Amino acid sequence: MDSTVVSFHEVTPEIVQITMEDRIHKNTFSKSLIDGLTQAFQRIEDHPHYKCVILTGYDSYFASGGTQTGLLSIFEGKEQFTDTNIYRMSLDCKIPVISAMQGHAIGGGFAMALFADFVIFSRESIYTTNFMKYGFTPGMGATMILPKKLGFSLAEEMLINAANYRGAELEKRGLPFPVVPRAEVMGRALELAHQIAEKPRFSLITLKEHLVRSIREELAMVTEQELLMHEKTFHRPEVKERIHDLFGK
């Protein structure tokens, strides 16, 4: 690993911890973060003994979605969110992945977290799918993975309203995932990782492949539909204005 913003740590010979730590960009999807995650997951793909991955962030940030520059490039038609697969790396990983969301998860960063096999929330952190805040429809598979993981009613509210939700509030709304104090997120993730690592690697890979096959197949169709919605919604003048005026607020 030659990344300065993504660290790769072998907790045990069977458990890997990937930490996103782009402090300059607050874990938005900068090129350095994307490159670092790509390297990390490729290293996992090439290793014959790993059984579980913990994906986490730094301090109060897990992942913050697209950069302002990246959003403006999509507005200008220079990029599409499918140009990289950062949002689905956990889904494509052949071994189980735990999203240890010790910090805020915003937009595509929240979608990315939900594509993991296990998700742990912190009570203090903010979780939001804020695409519509900027005036464009959601991407990165969010329109599929939120309903699947959170239930349709809560997902529809989060996607349309684009509001901020603390983990504690989502817990009261019946979130089907552990919600613990920020200081306990990594401890819970490590406990779970050790439990997973007790199982045979071949069986873990086989079962995950079976469980997520339909999600992987459906995602291709959903992202195509999201791109079509982007063609209709992303290139309007008010979107550019909102990206300039509201980004980071």
CSV table of C-alpha atoms in Angstrom, one decimal:
chain,number,residue,atom,x,y,z
A,1,MET,CA,0.0,0.0,0.0
A,2,ASP,CA,1.4,3.4,-1.0
A,3,SER,CA,-1.7,5.4,-0.1
A,4,THR,CA,-1.3,8.3,2.4
A,5,VAL,CA,-5.1,8.4,3.1
A,6,VAL,CA,-6.0,4.7,3.3
A,7,SER,CA,-4.3,2.4,5.8
A,8,PHE,CA,-4.3,-1.4,5.6
A,9,HIS,CA,-3.8,-3.2,8.9
A,10,GLU,CA,-3.8,-7.0,9.6
A,11,VAL,CA,-5.6,-7.3,12.9
A,12,THR,CA,-4.9,-11.0,12.8
A,13,PRO,CA,-3.7,-13.2,9.9
A,14,GLU,CA,-7.4,-13.6,9.0
A,15,ILE,CA,-8.9,-10.1,9.7
A,16,VAL,CA,-8.1,-6.9,7.9
A,17,GLN,CA,-8.9,-3.3,8.9
A,18,ILE,CA,-9.1,-0.7,6.2
A,19,THR,CA,-9.1,2.9,7.6
A,20,MET,CA,-10.1,5.8,5.4
A,21,GLU,CA,-8.3,8.9,6.7
A,22,ASP,CA,-8.3,11.7,4.1
A,23,ARG,CA,-8.4,14.5,6.6
A,24,ILE,CA,-8.0,17.3,4.0
A,25,HIS,CA,-11.1,16.2,2.1
A,26,LYS,CA,-13.0,14.8,5.1
A,27,ASN,CA,-13.2,11.4,3.4
A,28,THR,CA,-15.1,12.6,0.4
A,29,PHE,CA,-14.4,10.5,-2.7
A,30,SER,CA,-11.1,12.2,-3.7
A,31,LYS,CA,-8.9,10.5,-6.2
A,32,SER,CA,-6.4,9.6,-3.5
A,33,LEU,CA,-9.2,8.0,-1.4
A,34,ILE,CA,-10.5,6.1,-4.4
A,35,ASP,CA,-7.0,4.9,-5.4
A,36,GLY,CA,-6.3,3.8,-1.8
A,37,LEU,CA,-9.5,1.8,-1.5
A,38,THR,CA,-8.9,0.2,-4.9
A,39,GLN,CA,-5.4,-0.9,-3.8
A,40,ALA,CA,-6.7,-2.2,-0.5
A,41,PHE,CA,-9.5,-4.3,-1.9
A,42,GLN,CA,-7.2,-5.6,-4.6
A,43,ARG,CA,-4.8,-6.7,-2.0
A,44,ILE,CA,-7.6,-8.6,-0.2
A,45,GLU,CA,-8.7,-10.2,-3.5
A,46,ASP,CA,-5.1,-11.5,-4.1
A,47,HIS,CA,-4.6,-12.8,-0.6
A,48,PRO,CA,-5.5,-16.5,0.1
A,49,HIS,CA,-6.1,-16.4,3.8
A,50,TYR,CA,-8.2,-13.3,4.8
A,51,LYS,CA,-11.7,-14.1,6.1
A,52,CYS,CA,-13.1,-10.7,7.1
A,53,VAL,CA,-12.7,-7.0,6.4
A,54,ILE,CA,-13.5,-4.0,8.7
A,55,LEU,CA,-14.0,-0.8,6.8
A,56,THR,CA,-13.9,2.4,9.0
A,57,GLY,CA,-13.1,6.1,9.0
A,58,TYR,CA,-11.3,8.5,11.3
A,59,ASP,CA,-12.5,10.6,14.2
A,60,SER,CA,-16.1,11.7,13.4
A,61,TYR,CA,-16.0,10.9,9.6
A,62,PHE,CA,-16.7,7.6,8.0
A,63,ALA,CA,-17.3,8.6,4.3
A,64,SER,CA,-18.7,11.9,2.9
A,65,GLY,CA,-19.6,11.1,-0.7
A,66,GLY,CA,-18.6,13.0,-3.8
A,67,THR,CA,-16.3,15.9,-3.8
A,68,GLN,CA,-17.5,19.3,-5.0
A,69,THR,CA,-15.3,19.1,-8.0
A,70,GLY,CA,-16.6,15.6,-8.8
A,71,LEU,CA,-20.2,16.7,-8.6
A,72,LEU,CA,-19.5,19.7,-10.9
A,73,SER,CA,-17.8,17.3,-13.4
A,74,ILE,CA,-21.0,15.2,-13.5
A,75,PHE,CA,-23.0,18.3,-14.0
A,76,GLU,CA,-20.8,19.3,-16.9
A,77,GLY,CA,-21.2,15.8,-18.4
A,78,LYS,CA,-17.5,14.9,-18.0
A,79,GLU,CA,-18.0,12.1,-15.5
A,80,GLN,CA,-20.6,9.6,-14.3
A,81,PHE,CA,-20.7,8.0,-10.8
A,82,THR,CA,-20.2,4.6,-12.5
A,83,ASP,CA,-16.7,5.7,-13.7
A,84,THR,CA,-15.5,4.2,-10.4
A,85,ASN,CA,-16.8,1.3,-8.4
A,86,ILE,CA,-16.0,2.8,-5.0
A,87,TYR,CA,-19.6,2.5,-3.8
A,88,ARG,CA,-19.8,-1.3,-4.4
A,89,MET,CA,-16.3,-2.5,-3.4
A,90,SER,CA,-17.6,-4.1,-0.2
A,91,LEU,CA,-20.4,-5.9,-2.3
A,92,ASP,CA,-17.8,-7.2,-4.8
A,93,CYS,CA,-15.4,-8.3,-2.1
A,94,LYS,CA,-15.5,-12.1,-1.9
A,95,ILE,CA,-15.2,-12.2,1.9
A,96,PRO,CA,-17.5,-10.5,4.4
A,97,VAL,CA,-17.1,-6.8,5.0
A,98,ILE,CA,-18.1,-4.9,8.1
A,99,SER,CA,-18.9,-1.2,7.8
A,100,ALA,CA,-17.8,0.2,11.2
A,101,MET,CA,-19.5,3.7,10.8
A,102,GLN,CA,-17.9,5.4,13.8
A,103,GLY,CA,-18.5,8.7,12.1
A,104,HIS,CA,-20.7,10.6,9.7
A,105,ALA,CA,-21.8,8.9,6.4
A,106,ILE,CA,-23.1,11.2,3.8
A,107,GLY,CA,-24.6,10.7,0.3
A,108,GLY,CA,-22.6,8.1,-1.6
A,109,GLY,CA,-20.6,7.4,1.6
A,110,PHE,CA,-23.7,6.2,3.3
A,111,ALA,CA,-24.7,4.1,0.3
A,112,MET,CA,-21.2,2.6,0.2
A,113,ALA,CA,-21.5,1.6,3.9
A,114,LEU,CA,-24.8,-0.2,3.3
A,115,PHE,CA,-23.3,-2.4,0.5
A,116,ALA,CA,-21.2,-4.1,3.2
A,117,ASP,CA,-22.4,-7.4,4.7
A,118,PHE,CA,-22.6,-6.0,8.2
A,119,VAL,CA,-23.2,-2.4,9.3
A,120,ILE,CA,-22.6,-0.8,12.7
A,121,PHE,CA,-23.9,2.8,13.4
A,122,SER,CA,-22.8,5.2,16.0
A,123,ARG,CA,-25.4,7.1,18.1
A,124,GLU,CA,-23.8,10.5,17.7
A,125,SER,CA,-23.0,10.4,14.0
A,126,ILE,CA,-25.1,11.9,11.1
A,127,TYR,CA,-26.4,9.7,8.3
A,128,THR,CA,-27.9,11.2,5.2
A,129,THR,CA,-28.6,10.6,1.6
A,130,ASN,CA,-28.3,14.2,0.7
A,131,PHE,CA,-28.5,13.9,-3.1
A,132,MET,CA,-31.8,15.8,-3.4
A,133,LYS,CA,-30.4,18.6,-1.3
A,134,TYR,CA,-28.4,19.5,-4.4
A,135,GLY,CA,-31.4,19.0,-6.6
A,136,PHE,CA,-30.4,15.8,-8.4
A,137,THR,CA,-31.7,12.3,-8.0
A,138,PRO,CA,-29.8,9.7,-6.0
A,139,GLY,CA,-27.1,7.5,-7.6
A,140,MET,CA,-24.5,5.0,-6.5
A,141,GLY,CA,-27.2,2.3,-6.1
A,142,ALA,CA,-28.7,4.2,-3.2
A,143,THR,CA,-32.3,3.8,-4.6
A,144,MET,CA,-31.8,0.0,-4.3
A,145,ILE,CA,-29.7,-0.6,-1.3
A,146,LEU,CA,-31.5,1.8,1.2
A,147,PRO,CA,-34.9,0.0,0.7
A,148,LYS,CA,-33.2,-3.4,0.9
A,149,LYS,CA,-31.3,-2.6,4.1
A,150,LEU,CA,-33.5,-0.1,5.9
A,151,GLY,CA,-37.0,-0.9,4.7
A,152,PHE,CA,-39.0,1.0,2.1
A,153,SER,CA,-40.7,3.6,4.2
A,154,LEU,CA,-37.6,4.9,6.0
A,155,ALA,CA,-35.5,4.7,2.8
A,156,GLU,CA,-38.1,6.6,0.8
A,157,GLU,CA,-38.1,9.3,3.4
A,158,MET,CA,-34.4,9.6,3.6
A,159,LEU,CA,-34.0,9.6,-0.2
A,160,ILE,CA,-36.7,12.2,-0.9
A,161,ASN,CA,-36.3,14.5,2.1
A,162,ALA,CA,-32.5,14.3,2.2
A,163,ALA,CA,-32.5,15.3,5.9
A,164,ASN,CA,-29.8,14.5,8.5
A,165,TYR,CA,-30.4,11.7,10.9
A,166,ARG,CA,-28.4,10.9,14.0
A,167,GLY,CA,-27.8,7.2,14.7
A,168,ALA,CA,-29.8,7.5,17.9
A,169,GLU,CA,-32.8,8.7,15.9
A,170,LEU,CA,-32.5,5.9,13.4
A,171,GLU,CA,-32.3,3.4,16.2
A,172,LYS,CA,-35.7,4.7,17.5
A,173,ARG,CA,-37.1,4.3,13.9
A,174,GLY,CA,-36.4,0.6,14.0
A,175,LEU,CA,-33.0,0.5,12.3
A,176,PRO,CA,-32.2,-3.2,11.8
A,177,PHE,CA,-28.5,-2.7,12.7
A,178,PRO,CA,-26.5,-2.2,15.9
A,179,VAL,CA,-26.3,1.4,17.1
A,180,VAL,CA,-23.7,2.0,19.8
A,181,PRO,CA,-21.8,4.9,21.2
A,182,ARG,CA,-19.0,6.0,18.8
A,183,ALA,CA,-16.3,4.8,21.2
A,184,GLU,CA,-17.8,1.3,21.1
A,185,VAL,CA,-18.2,0.9,17.3
A,186,MET,CA,-14.7,-0.6,16.7
A,187,GLY,CA,-15.0,-2.9,19.6
A,188,ARG,CA,-18.3,-4.2,18.3
A,189,ALA,CA,-16.8,-4.6,14.8
A,190,LEU,CA,-13.7,-6.5,16.1
A,191,GLU,CA,-15.9,-8.8,18.2
A,192,LEU,CA,-18.0,-9.6,15.1
A,193,ALA,CA,-14.9,-10.0,12.9
A,194,HIS,CA,-13.4,-12.6,15.3
A,195,GLN,CA,-16.7,-14.5,15.3
A,196,ILE,CA,-16.8,-14.5,11.5
A,197,ALA,CA,-13.1,-15.6,11.3
A,198,GLU,CA,-13.9,-18.7,13.2
A,199,LYS,CA,-15.7,-20.1,10.1
A,200,PRO,CA,-13.9,-21.8,7.2
A,201,ARG,CA,-12.9,-19.3,4.5
A,202,PHE,CA,-14.2,-21.4,1.6
A,203,SER,CA,-17.6,-21.6,3.2
A,204,LEU,CA,-17.7,-17.9,4.0
A,205,ILE,CA,-16.9,-17.1,0.3
A,206,THR,CA,-19.5,-19.6,-0.9
A,207,LEU,CA,-22.3,-18.3,1.3
A,208,LYS,CA,-21.6,-14.7,0.6
A,209,GLU,CA,-21.6,-15.3,-3.1
A,210,HIS,CA,-25.0,-17.0,-2.7
A,211,LEU,CA,-26.5,-14.3,-0.5
A,212,VAL,CA,-25.5,-11.2,-2.5
A,213,ARG,CA,-25.8,-12.7,-6.0
A,214,SER,CA,-29.3,-11.1,-6.6
A,215,ILE,CA,-28.1,-7.7,-5.3
A,216,ARG,CA,-25.1,-7.8,-7.6
A,217,GLU,CA,-27.4,-8.7,-10.6
A,218,GLU,CA,-30.0,-6.1,-9.7
A,219,LEU,CA,-27.5,-3.3,-9.1
A,220,ALA,CA,-26.5,-3.2,-12.8
A,221,MET,CA,-30.1,-2.5,-13.8
A,222,VAL,CA,-30.6,0.0,-11.0
A,223,THR,CA,-27.5,2.0,-11.7
A,224,GLU,CA,-28.6,2.2,-15.3
A,225,GLN,CA,-31.9,3.7,-14.2
A,226,GLU,CA,-30.2,6.1,-11.9
A,227,LEU,CA,-28.0,7.3,-14.7
A,228,LEU,CA,-31.1,7.9,-16.8
A,229,MET,CA,-32.5,10.0,-14.0
A,230,HIS,CA,-29.2,11.9,-13.7
A,231,GLU,CA,-29.6,12.8,-17.4
A,232,LYS,CA,-32.9,14.4,-16.6
A,233,THR,CA,-32.0,16.0,-13.3
A,234,PHE,CA,-28.3,16.6,-12.9
A,235,HIS,CA,-27.7,19.1,-15.7
A,236,ARG,CA,-30.2,21.8,-14.7
A,237,PRO,CA,-28.9,25.3,-13.7
A,238,GLU,CA,-30.2,25.1,-10.2
A,239,VAL,CA,-28.2,22.0,-9.5
A,240,LYS,CA,-24.9,23.9,-10.2
A,241,GLU,CA,-26.0,26.7,-8.0
A,242,ARG,CA,-26.8,24.3,-5.2
A,243,ILE,CA,-23.5,22.5,-5.5
A,244,HIS,CA,-21.7,25.9,-5.2
A,245,ASP,CA,-23.9,27.3,-2.4
A,246,LEU,CA,-24.6,24.3,-0.3
A,247,PHE,CA,-21.7,21.9,-0.5
A,248,GLY,CA,-20.2,21.2,2.9
A,249,LYS,CA,-23.1,22.9,4.8
